[in-house]
């Protein structure tokens, strides 16, 4: 553990790790990196880091009202790192906060090294996209971004970009990258490299959240400019024009047969953490019996909405005892026999009620989007999300009728009834129904002004819309100033 922390600390200050074989150095400082190998390493890290159940994902989901991390006996206690995320009581020493900060900033710097190493135009475009992607999360989560040029030495403290400056930097990277990126294959279940569709996806997300990132106060209020919303629509329309469209079979999006919606996947990194982190010990596969969703969120789905779940087949094939979507009530094995909880010797029945601490092993509704029988690569960006970004942008720009039609087309495809009107609250709920547990809910809650009001939030202080700059980072770089309230 000490060795791991040492490596992470080196990334906090954006120092070049001396043992990195991809970096060629001399006494005069940075020279160059092997561009192809370094670029692949950043792609690999993207998949590995975003598919983890902790760190970046934990900050984006455990802090929201659609996930709860119950401590079951001595399981999932982990010195409170999960509970404090749920309650919004984290501080500047939180381990997932530090790890996410280090991982994201490290990738930003690696991309800067690539860009300083005479890449081809295509390689430069990919590096700019990847730098923009990682920097987006630093800007979003912490509101300020340390930045070091590849030519600056290890004794130079990284300069710090404000949230507004980081927004402009990311926009410039994406705008410059877009023309040289290749087209994605909408028919593929695996798009592991930067493409025009991936850049337009990030552009849409950037403009949709511009009001948040440019706000004088991190907690708002936010004013959404019509020109920005028009840019969201333009970016999503470009993705649609490239051949992406909604998949009528919702859960097939998360399988090896996925098509039409998969904009960006991880080059490495398996989605297996998504089922291990929620399944019970006595299910197949044997999970870690951890995370659940809340009944309030579960109740937002109509019974006919296929996104609510598909029952397990229980036909004797491996993993056929596991359903898709929300798992509630009696659970069964692959052959259809009722499972008995080996710890309590009672039928394993997942219940609606769940508490954060002192939670019995059967409490809480579980969630399966990636299924162990047919999961493919971990999805970083999906068209269903982009489709609803356009709907929200239409709503915020005053075109409520077009936004309602957009949402109702999606709901019809998912088996839900048509809405008669579309309010901001209804828009927020639809985003949750389509994208639950995919990692981005915190950003949505902040944008809609709901981050401080979720179930179980103990600390409702406005400053928590930003995470604290990790203590290690403020110590190592005096240019960083701790966010207000911490």
Short mmCIF file of C-alpha atoms in Angstrom, two decimals:
data_model
loop_
_atom_site.label_atom_id
_atom_site.label_comp_id
_atom_site.label_asym_id
_atom_site.label_seq_id
_atom_site.Cartn_x
_atom_site.Cartn_y
_atom_site.Cartn_z
CA UNK A 1 0.00 0.00 0.00
CA UNK A 2 2.87 2.38 0.76
CA UNK A 3 4.29 1.86 -2.73
CA UNK A 4 0.91 2.59 -4.30
CA UNK A 5 0.52 5.80 -2.33
CA UNK A 6 3.97 6.90 -3.38
CA UNK A 7 3.07 6.56 -7.04
CA UNK A 8 -0.22 8.37 -6.55
CA UNK A 9 1.48 11.22 -4.72
CA UNK A 10 3.82 11.72 -7.64
CA UNK A 11 0.82 12.19 -9.91
CA UNK A 12 -0.80 14.74 -7.58
CA UNK A 13 1.93 17.24 -8.39
CA UNK A 14 1.89 16.15 -12.05
CA UNK A 15 5.50 15.02 -11.86
CA UNK A 16 6.81 12.64 -14.48
CA UNK A 17 7.24 9.21 -12.91
CA UNK A 18 10.93 8.39 -13.33
CA UNK A 19 10.31 4.69 -13.94
CA UNK A 20 7.93 5.33 -16.82
CA UNK A 21 9.61 3.49 -19.72
CA UNK A 22 7.63 5.49 -22.27
CA UNK A 23 9.33 8.75 -21.32
CA UNK A 24 12.74 9.77 -22.69
CA UNK A 25 14.42 12.25 -20.34
CA UNK A 26 17.70 14.06 -20.05
CA UNK A 27 19.30 16.40 -17.57
CA UNK A 28 17.66 19.26 -19.43
CA UNK A 29 14.15 17.94 -18.81
CA UNK A 30 11.45 16.36 -20.94
CA UNK A 31 12.35 15.28 -24.47
CA UNK A 32 9.69 13.01 -25.90
CA UNK A 33 7.52 9.96 -25.38
CA UNK A 34 6.75 7.02 -27.61
CA UNK A 35 3.54 8.49 -29.00
CA UNK A 36 1.81 5.27 -30.10
CA UNK A 37 2.54 3.42 -26.86
CA UNK A 38 1.66 6.40 -24.67
CA UNK A 39 -1.60 6.97 -26.52
CA UNK A 40 -2.59 3.33 -26.07
CA UNK A 41 -1.71 3.57 -22.37
CA UNK A 42 -4.11 6.50 -21.95
CA UNK A 43 -6.86 4.56 -23.73
CA UNK A 44 -6.22 1.58 -21.46
CA UNK A 45 -6.31 3.79 -18.36
CA UNK A 46 -9.60 5.34 -19.50
CA UNK A 47 -11.33 1.97 -19.50
CA UNK A 48 -9.70 0.71 -16.33
CA UNK A 49 -10.38 3.84 -14.29
CA UNK A 50 -14.00 4.44 -15.29
CA UNK A 51 -15.01 0.78 -14.88
CA UNK A 52 -13.76 0.64 -11.28
CA UNK A 53 -16.50 0.67 -8.63
CA UNK A 54 -14.57 3.22 -6.55
CA UNK A 55 -12.79 6.51 -7.29
CA UNK A 56 -14.20 8.34 -10.37
CA UNK A 57 -17.35 6.20 -10.55
CA UNK A 58 -17.97 6.41 -6.81
CA UNK A 59 -17.83 10.21 -6.84
CA UNK A 60 -20.28 10.30 -9.72
CA UNK A 61 -22.82 7.78 -8.37
CA UNK A 62 -22.56 7.17 -4.63
CA UNK A 63 -23.17 10.85 -3.99
CA UNK A 64 -26.55 10.67 -5.73
CA UNK A 65 -30.09 9.55 -4.98
CA UNK A 66 -30.01 6.47 -7.22
CA UNK A 67 -27.37 4.47 -5.33
CA UNK A 68 -26.76 3.55 -1.71
CA UNK A 69 -23.71 1.71 -0.28
CA UNK A 70 -25.04 -0.12 2.80
CA UNK A 71 -22.65 -1.40 5.44
CA UNK A 72 -23.74 -5.00 6.01
CA UNK A 73 -22.31 -6.20 9.30
CA UNK A 74 -18.56 -5.74 8.91
CA UNK A 75 -18.82 -5.76 5.11
CA UNK A 76 -18.41 -2.49 3.23
CA UNK A 77 -17.45 -0.58 6.35
CA UNK A 78 -14.08 0.43 4.89
CA UNK A 79 -13.59 3.18 7.48
CA UNK A 80 -16.66 5.00 6.23
CA UNK A 81 -15.42 5.88 2.73
CA UNK A 82 -18.70 4.77 1.14
CA UNK A 83 -21.07 6.14 3.79
CA UNK A 84 -19.50 9.60 3.72
CA UNK A 85 -20.08 9.82 -0.02
CA UNK A 86 -23.75 8.96 0.44
CA UNK A 87 -24.15 11.47 3.26
CA UNK A 88 -22.04 14.22 1.61
CA UNK A 89 -19.80 14.34 4.67
CA UNK A 90 -16.49 13.74 2.87
CA UNK A 91 -13.40 15.83 3.54
CA UNK A 92 -10.09 16.57 1.83
CA UNK A 93 -8.54 13.30 3.02
CA UNK A 94 -11.14 11.00 1.42
CA UNK A 95 -9.29 8.24 -0.43
CA UNK A 96 -11.62 8.01 -3.46
CA UNK A 97 -11.42 11.78 -3.83
CA UNK A 98 -7.62 11.62 -3.86
CA UNK A 99 -7.43 8.64 -6.20
CA UNK A 100 -9.81 10.15 -8.72
CA UNK A 101 -7.92 13.46 -8.66
CA UNK A 102 -4.58 11.72 -9.20
CA UNK A 103 -5.84 9.43 -11.94
CA UNK A 104 -7.53 12.14 -13.98
CA UNK A 105 -4.75 14.71 -13.68
CA UNK A 106 -2.16 12.09 -14.52
CA UNK A 107 -3.96 11.30 -17.78
CA UNK A 108 -4.17 15.00 -18.66
CA UNK A 109 -0.41 15.31 -18.26
CA UNK A 110 0.29 12.17 -20.30
CA UNK A 111 -1.73 13.66 -23.15
CA UNK A 112 0.22 16.90 -22.89
CA UNK A 113 3.42 14.87 -23.17
CA UNK A 114 2.09 13.15 -26.29
CA UNK A 115 1.24 16.49 -27.88
CA UNK A 116 4.78 17.72 -27.22
CA UNK A 117 6.30 14.65 -28.90
CA UNK A 118 5.63 15.34 -32.59
CA UNK A 119 2.51 13.19 -33.03
CA UNK A 120 0.85 12.79 -36.42
CA UNK A 121 -2.28 14.94 -36.93
CA UNK A 122 -4.45 11.89 -36.20
CA UNK A 123 -2.53 11.08 -33.02
CA UNK A 124 -2.66 14.72 -31.90
CA UNK A 125 -6.43 14.76 -32.38
CA UNK A 126 -6.84 11.66 -30.22
CA UNK A 127 -4.56 13.08 -27.52
CA UNK A 128 -6.54 16.33 -27.47
CA UNK A 129 -9.81 14.43 -27.15
CA UNK A 130 -8.44 12.29 -24.30
CA UNK A 131 -7.00 15.33 -22.54
CA UNK A 132 -10.35 17.07 -22.88
CA UNK A 133 -12.21 14.03 -21.55
CA UNK A 134 -10.10 13.69 -18.42
CA UNK A 135 -9.91 17.44 -17.81
CA UNK A 136 -13.71 17.66 -18.08
CA UNK A 137 -14.03 15.53 -14.96
CA UNK A 138 -11.42 17.51 -13.04
CA UNK A 139 -13.25 20.72 -13.94
CA UNK A 140 -16.62 19.18 -13.10
CA UNK A 141 -15.68 17.54 -9.79
CA UNK A 142 -13.28 20.10 -8.28
CA UNK A 143 -13.83 23.37 -10.15
CA UNK A 144 -10.13 24.03 -10.79
CA UNK A 145 -7.50 22.26 -12.83
CA UNK A 146 -3.73 22.09 -12.23
CA UNK A 147 -1.85 22.18 -15.52
CA UNK A 148 1.79 21.68 -16.41
CA UNK A 149 3.38 22.01 -19.81
CA UNK A 150 5.50 19.03 -20.86
CA UNK A 151 8.56 21.30 -20.99
CA UNK A 152 8.21 22.45 -17.38
CA UNK A 153 10.44 20.79 -14.82
CA UNK A 154 9.45 18.78 -11.78
CA UNK A 155 10.35 21.70 -9.53
CA UNK A 156 7.83 23.96 -11.25
CA UNK A 157 4.51 24.04 -9.44
CA UNK A 158 1.70 23.44 -11.93
CA UNK A 159 -0.30 26.51 -12.77
CA UNK A 160 -4.01 26.30 -11.97
CA UNK A 161 -6.84 26.96 -14.39
CA UNK A 162 -10.10 28.28 -13.02
CA UNK A 163 -13.26 26.42 -13.91
CA UNK A 164 -14.05 28.95 -16.62
CA UNK A 165 -10.52 28.80 -18.04
CA UNK A 166 -10.63 25.01 -18.05
CA UNK A 167 -13.91 25.10 -19.95
CA UNK A 168 -12.36 27.28 -22.65
CA UNK A 169 -9.27 25.04 -22.82
CA UNK A 170 -11.38 21.89 -23.21
CA UNK A 171 -13.53 23.52 -25.88
CA UNK A 172 -10.39 24.52 -27.82
CA UNK A 173 -8.99 20.98 -27.62
CA UNK A 174 -12.22 19.44 -28.87
CA UNK A 175 -12.72 21.99 -31.64
CA UNK A 176 -9.19 21.42 -32.90
CA UNK A 177 -9.42 17.63 -32.58
CA UNK A 178 -12.74 17.10 -34.31
CA UNK A 179 -11.72 17.51 -38.00
CA UNK A 180 -8.86 14.98 -37.75
CA UNK A 181 -10.80 12.28 -35.89
CA UNK A 182 -12.18 9.28 -37.75
CA UNK A 183 -15.81 8.26 -38.01
CA UNK A 184 -17.10 5.73 -35.49
CA UNK A 185 -18.84 2.51 -36.50
CA UNK A 186 -22.42 2.75 -35.20
CA UNK A 187 -23.01 -0.93 -35.97
CA UNK A 188 -20.24 -2.00 -33.59
CA UNK A 189 -20.51 -2.92 -29.93
CA UNK A 190 -16.91 -1.80 -29.46
CA UNK A 191 -15.63 1.70 -30.29
CA UNK A 192 -12.50 1.94 -28.11
CA UNK A 193 -10.83 4.99 -29.71
CA UNK A 194 -11.64 8.66 -30.11
CA UNK A 195 -13.93 9.45 -33.04
CA UNK A 196 -15.96 12.38 -34.31
CA UNK A 197 -19.01 10.94 -32.53
CA UNK A 198 -17.12 10.76 -29.21
CA UNK A 199 -15.93 14.36 -29.61
CA UNK A 200 -19.45 15.55 -30.40
CA UNK A 201 -20.75 13.66 -27.37
CA UNK A 202 -18.30 15.50 -25.13
CA UNK A 203 -19.07 18.80 -26.86
CA UNK A 204 -22.76 18.29 -26.15
CA UNK A 205 -22.06 17.56 -22.50
CA UNK A 206 -19.74 20.55 -22.28
CA UNK A 207 -22.28 23.01 -23.66
CA UNK A 208 -25.16 21.50 -21.68
CA UNK A 209 -23.25 22.15 -18.46
CA UNK A 210 -21.71 25.47 -19.51
CA UNK A 211 -24.04 27.40 -17.23
CA UNK A 212 -22.72 25.40 -14.28
CA UNK A 213 -19.07 25.72 -15.23
CA UNK A 214 -19.28 29.46 -15.96
CA UNK A 215 -21.43 30.33 -12.94
CA UNK A 216 -20.08 32.87 -10.47
CA UNK A 217 -21.20 30.51 -7.72
CA UNK A 218 -20.58 26.78 -8.04
CA UNK A 219 -23.96 26.04 -6.47
CA UNK A 220 -25.82 28.35 -8.83
CA UNK A 221 -28.29 29.65 -9.74
CA UNK A 222 -27.50 28.72 -13.34
CA UNK A 223 -28.64 30.57 -16.45
CA UNK A 224 -28.77 28.41 -19.59
CA UNK A 225 -28.11 30.40 -22.75
CA UNK A 226 -30.06 29.47 -25.87
CA UNK A 227 -26.91 29.63 -28.02
CA UNK A 228 -25.29 26.98 -25.81
CA UNK A 229 -28.37 24.78 -26.02
CA UNK A 230 -28.33 25.16 -29.79
CA UNK A 231 -24.74 23.88 -29.75
CA UNK A 232 -25.88 20.84 -27.78
CA UNK A 233 -28.51 20.10 -30.42
CA UNK A 234 -25.96 20.61 -33.20
CA UNK A 235 -23.47 18.19 -31.61
CA UNK A 236 -26.09 15.48 -30.99
CA UNK A 237 -27.49 15.90 -34.50
CA UNK A 238 -23.97 15.26 -35.83
CA UNK A 239 -23.87 11.98 -33.89
CA UNK A 240 -27.26 11.02 -35.31
CA UNK A 241 -26.13 11.92 -38.82
CA UNK A 242 -23.15 9.57 -38.34
CA UNK A 243 -25.61 6.67 -38.06
CA UNK A 244 -26.18 6.36 -34.33
CA UNK A 245 -29.74 5.79 -33.15
CA UNK A 246 -31.69 4.37 -30.25
CA UNK A 247 -31.57 0.61 -29.87
CA UNK A 248 -35.12 -0.76 -29.44
CA UNK A 249 -33.74 -3.55 -27.22
CA UNK A 250 -32.59 -1.58 -24.17
CA UNK A 251 -30.56 -4.21 -22.33
CA UNK A 252 -28.81 -5.43 -25.47
CA UNK A 253 -26.90 -2.13 -25.29
CA UNK A 254 -24.85 -3.72 -22.55
CA UNK A 255 -24.09 -6.98 -24.37
CA UNK A 256 -21.77 -8.31 -27.06
CA UNK A 257 -24.54 -7.84 -29.65
CA UNK A 258 -24.97 -4.12 -28.96
CA UNK A 259 -25.44 -1.89 -31.98
CA UNK A 260 -26.47 1.67 -32.85
CA UNK A 261 -25.76 3.29 -29.46
CA UNK A 262 -22.17 2.53 -28.44
CA UNK A 263 -20.18 5.73 -29.02
CA UNK A 264 -17.11 4.98 -26.87
CA UNK A 265 -15.96 1.94 -24.91
CA UNK A 266 -12.95 1.27 -22.75
CA UNK A 267 -9.99 -0.30 -24.55
CA UNK A 268 -9.39 -2.24 -21.36
CA UNK A 269 -11.42 -2.61 -18.19
CA UNK A 270 -14.22 -5.09 -17.74
CA UNK A 271 -17.76 -4.19 -16.65
CA UNK A 272 -17.71 -7.12 -14.22
CA UNK A 273 -17.41 -4.77 -11.23
CA UNK A 274 -20.94 -3.61 -11.99
CA UNK A 275 -22.44 -7.00 -11.19
CA UNK A 276 -19.99 -8.04 -8.50
CA UNK A 277 -20.61 -4.83 -6.54
CA UNK A 278 -24.35 -5.52 -6.21
CA UNK A 279 -25.04 -9.28 -6.34
CA UNK A 280 -25.39 -11.39 -3.18
CA UNK A 281 -22.81 -13.94 -2.08
CA UNK A 282 -25.17 -16.83 -2.80
CA UNK A 283 -26.01 -15.83 -6.36
CA UNK A 284 -24.15 -17.02 -9.44
CA UNK A 285 -21.78 -15.35 -9.91
CA UNK A 286 -21.09 -14.82 -6.22
CA UNK A 287 -21.09 -11.08 -5.70
CA UNK A 288 -19.75 -8.78 -3.02
CA UNK A 289 -23.27 -8.05 -1.68
CA UNK A 290 -22.80 -4.33 -1.73
CA UNK A 291 -24.65 -1.57 -3.49
CA UNK A 292 -28.38 -1.11 -4.01
CA UNK A 293 -30.83 1.44 -5.32
CA UNK A 294 -33.53 3.20 -3.36
CA UNK A 295 -37.27 2.47 -3.51
CA UNK A 296 -37.93 6.13 -4.33
CA UNK A 297 -35.90 5.77 -7.50
CA UNK A 298 -37.30 2.34 -8.36
CA UNK A 299 -40.83 3.74 -8.11
CA UNK A 300 -40.15 6.27 -10.87
CA UNK A 301 -40.52 3.44 -13.43
CA UNK A 302 -43.83 2.25 -14.84
CA UNK A 303 -44.40 -1.50 -14.78
CA UNK A 304 -44.44 -1.57 -18.58
CA UNK A 305 -41.12 0.25 -18.87
CA UNK A 306 -38.61 -2.38 -20.03
CA UNK A 307 -35.81 -0.40 -18.35
CA UNK A 308 -37.28 -1.49 -15.02
CA UNK A 309 -36.14 -5.03 -15.70
CA UNK A 310 -36.39 -8.33 -17.48
CA UNK A 311 -36.96 -11.49 -15.41
CA UNK A 312 -34.28 -14.15 -15.17
CA UNK A 313 -34.73 -17.06 -17.59
CA UNK A 314 -33.77 -19.70 -14.99
CA UNK A 315 -33.34 -22.28 -17.75
CA UNK A 316 -30.31 -24.08 -16.31
CA UNK A 317 -27.72 -22.18 -18.31
CA UNK A 318 -24.92 -20.51 -16.39
CA UNK A 319 -25.94 -17.15 -14.90
CA UNK A 320 -29.57 -17.59 -16.03
CA UNK A 321 -30.73 -17.09 -12.44
CA UNK A 322 -29.83 -13.39 -12.74
CA UNK A 323 -32.37 -10.99 -14.23
CA UNK A 324 -31.67 -7.63 -15.85
CA UNK A 325 -32.53 -4.23 -14.49
CA UNK A 326 -33.80 -4.14 -10.90
CA UNK A 327 -33.66 -7.33 -8.84
CA UNK A 328 -36.33 -7.38 -6.12
CA UNK A 329 -38.11 -10.12 -4.19
CA UNK A 330 -37.19 -13.82 -4.11
CA UNK A 331 -33.99 -14.70 -5.95
CA UNK A 332 -33.42 -17.99 -7.75
CA UNK A 333 -30.49 -20.06 -8.93
CA UNK A 334 -29.80 -21.03 -12.54
CA UNK A 335 -32.14 -24.03 -12.34
CA UNK A 336 -35.04 -22.03 -10.89
CA UNK A 337 -34.75 -23.11 -7.27
CA UNK A 338 -35.25 -20.46 -4.61
CA UNK A 339 -31.96 -19.32 -3.08
CA UNK A 340 -31.53 -19.50 0.68
CA UNK A 341 -29.26 -16.90 2.26
CA UNK A 342 -26.38 -18.97 3.66
CA UNK A 343 -25.79 -16.46 6.45
CA UNK A 344 -29.35 -16.16 7.76
CA UNK A 345 -30.76 -19.48 6.48
CA UNK A 346 -33.78 -17.55 5.25
CA UNK A 347 -35.06 -17.20 1.66
CA UNK A 348 -33.00 -14.61 -0.21
CA UNK A 349 -35.56 -11.91 -0.92
CA UNK A 350 -34.30 -8.47 -1.87
CA UNK A 351 -36.45 -5.88 -0.14
CA UNK A 352 -37.48 -2.32 -0.89
CA UNK A 353 -36.22 -1.05 2.45
CA UNK A 354 -32.52 -0.45 3.00
CA UNK A 355 -30.47 1.59 5.44
CA UNK A 356 -26.95 2.94 5.20
CA UNK A 357 -25.57 1.17 8.28
CA UNK A 358 -26.42 -1.99 10.21
CA UNK A 359 -28.05 -3.43 7.08
CA UNK A 360 -29.03 -7.13 6.83
CA UNK A 361 -27.65 -9.00 3.84
CA UNK A 362 -30.99 -9.17 1.97
CA UNK A 363 -31.93 -5.50 2.15
CA UNK A 364 -32.00 -3.28 -0.89
CA UNK A 365 -33.01 -3.57 -4.55
CA UNK A 366 -30.06 -4.67 -6.68
CA UNK A 367 -29.22 -3.47 -10.18
CA UNK A 368 -27.92 -5.35 -13.23
CA UNK A 369 -27.30 -3.58 -16.55
CA UNK A 370 -24.24 -5.53 -17.64
CA UNK A 371 -25.06 -9.24 -17.35
CA UNK A 372 -22.35 -11.84 -16.63
CA UNK A 373 -23.71 -14.07 -19.42
CA UNK A 374 -23.10 -11.67 -22.30
CA UNK A 375 -21.41 -8.45 -21.19
CA UNK A 376 -18.94 -6.84 -23.55
CA UNK A 377 -16.66 -3.82 -23.06
CA UNK A 378 -17.40 -1.14 -20.50
CA UNK A 379 -19.35 1.71 -22.12
CA UNK A 380 -17.92 5.20 -21.68
CA UNK A 381 -20.43 7.08 -23.89
CA UNK A 382 -23.83 5.93 -25.18
CA UNK A 383 -26.28 7.44 -27.65
CA UNK A 384 -29.25 7.18 -25.27
CA UNK A 385 -27.51 9.71 -23.05
CA UNK A 386 -26.74 12.01 -25.99
CA UNK A 387 -30.35 11.72 -27.21
CA UNK A 388 -31.63 13.02 -23.87
CA UNK A 389 -29.02 15.78 -23.80
CA UNK A 390 -30.67 17.07 -26.97
CA UNK A 391 -34.13 16.78 -25.42
CA UNK A 392 -33.01 18.74 -22.36
CA UNK A 393 -31.35 21.38 -24.52
CA UNK A 394 -34.57 21.81 -26.51
CA UNK A 395 -36.53 22.18 -23.27
CA UNK A 396 -34.09 24.73 -21.83
CA UNK A 397 -34.08 26.75 -25.06
CA UNK A 398 -37.88 27.15 -24.96
CA UNK A 399 -38.83 24.47 -27.49
CA UNK A 400 -40.92 22.39 -25.11
CA UNK A 401 -43.01 20.77 -27.83
CA UNK A 402 -39.96 19.38 -29.65
CA UNK A 403 -38.45 18.25 -26.35
CA UNK A 404 -41.66 16.43 -25.39
CA UNK A 405 -41.79 14.68 -28.77
CA UNK A 406 -38.16 13.63 -28.37
CA UNK A 407 -38.78 12.18 -24.91
CA UNK A 408 -42.02 10.45 -25.92
CA UNK A 409 -40.33 8.76 -28.87
CA UNK A 410 -37.83 7.31 -26.41
CA UNK A 411 -40.51 6.32 -23.92
CA UNK A 412 -42.52 4.55 -26.61
CA UNK A 413 -39.44 2.55 -27.57
CA UNK A 414 -38.90 1.62 -23.92
CA UNK A 415 -42.51 0.57 -23.34
CA UNK A 416 -43.49 3.55 -21.18
CA UNK A 417 -46.62 5.66 -21.65
CA UNK A 418 -46.48 9.05 -23.35
CA UNK A 419 -46.13 12.17 -21.24
CA UNK A 420 -48.66 14.97 -21.80
CA UNK A 421 -46.20 17.70 -20.82
CA UNK A 422 -42.52 18.02 -20.04
CA UNK A 423 -41.32 19.91 -16.99
CA UNK A 424 -37.73 20.12 -15.75
CA UNK A 425 -38.59 17.56 -13.06
CA UNK A 426 -39.99 15.17 -15.66
CA UNK A 427 -36.88 15.68 -17.80
CA UNK A 428 -34.66 14.92 -14.82
CA UNK A 429 -36.58 11.73 -14.07
CA UNK A 430 -36.37 10.53 -17.68
CA UNK A 431 -32.59 10.98 -17.71
CA UNK A 432 -32.45 8.85 -14.58
CA UNK A 433 -34.60 6.12 -16.07
CA UNK A 434 -32.47 5.88 -19.20
CA UNK A 435 -28.97 6.22 -17.75
CA UNK A 436 -29.14 4.87 -14.18
CA UNK A 437 -25.90 3.56 -12.70
CA UNK A 438 -23.91 4.56 -15.78
CA UNK A 439 -21.70 6.93 -13.79
CA UNK A 440 -22.89 10.46 -14.55
CA UNK A 441 -25.78 11.14 -12.18
CA UNK A 442 -23.95 13.63 -9.94
CA UNK A 443 -23.38 15.99 -12.87
CA UNK A 444 -27.08 15.79 -13.76
CA UNK A 445 -28.22 16.41 -10.18
CA UNK A 446 -25.99 19.48 -9.87
CA UNK A 447 -27.26 20.91 -13.17
CA UNK A 448 -30.90 20.45 -12.10
CA UNK A 449 -30.30 21.83 -8.60
CA UNK A 450 -31.06 18.49 -6.91
CA UNK A 451 -27.66 17.44 -5.59
CA UNK A 452 -28.24 18.81 -2.10
CA UNK A 453 -31.74 17.42 -1.62
CA UNK A 454 -31.35 13.68 -2.17
CA UNK A 455 -32.45 10.96 0.26
CA UNK A 456 -29.85 10.37 2.96
CA UNK A 457 -27.92 13.59 2.40
CA UNK A 458 -26.82 14.73 5.87
CA UNK A 459 -24.71 17.68 4.79
CA UNK A 460 -26.82 19.95 2.59
CA UNK A 461 -24.26 22.77 2.53
CA UNK A 462 -24.04 24.42 -0.89
CA UNK A 463 -20.25 24.07 -1.07
CA UNK A 464 -20.52 20.29 -1.51
CA UNK A 465 -21.45 20.71 -5.19
CA UNK A 466 -17.64 20.71 -5.54
CA UNK A 467 -15.37 18.13 -3.96
CA UNK A 468 -12.45 19.31 -1.82
CA UNK A 469 -9.01 19.56 -3.36
CA UNK A 470 -7.16 16.60 -1.78
CA UNK A 471 -4.94 17.58 1.13
CA UNK A 472 -1.91 15.98 -0.52
CA UNK A 473 -2.44 18.17 -3.59
CA UNK A 474 -2.70 21.48 -1.73
CA UNK A 475 0.44 20.65 0.22
CA UNK A 476 2.46 19.74 -2.88
CA UNK A 477 1.24 22.63 -5.05
CA UNK A 478 0.77 26.02 -3.34
CA UNK A 479 -0.94 27.36 -6.48
CA UNK A 480 -3.98 25.26 -5.54
CA UNK A 481 -6.42 26.89 -3.14
CA UNK A 482 -8.83 24.75 -1.18
CA UNK A 483 -12.43 25.04 -2.33
CA UNK A 484 -14.68 27.14 -0.04
CA UNK A 485 -16.29 25.28 2.85
CA UNK A 486 -13.52 22.71 3.33
#
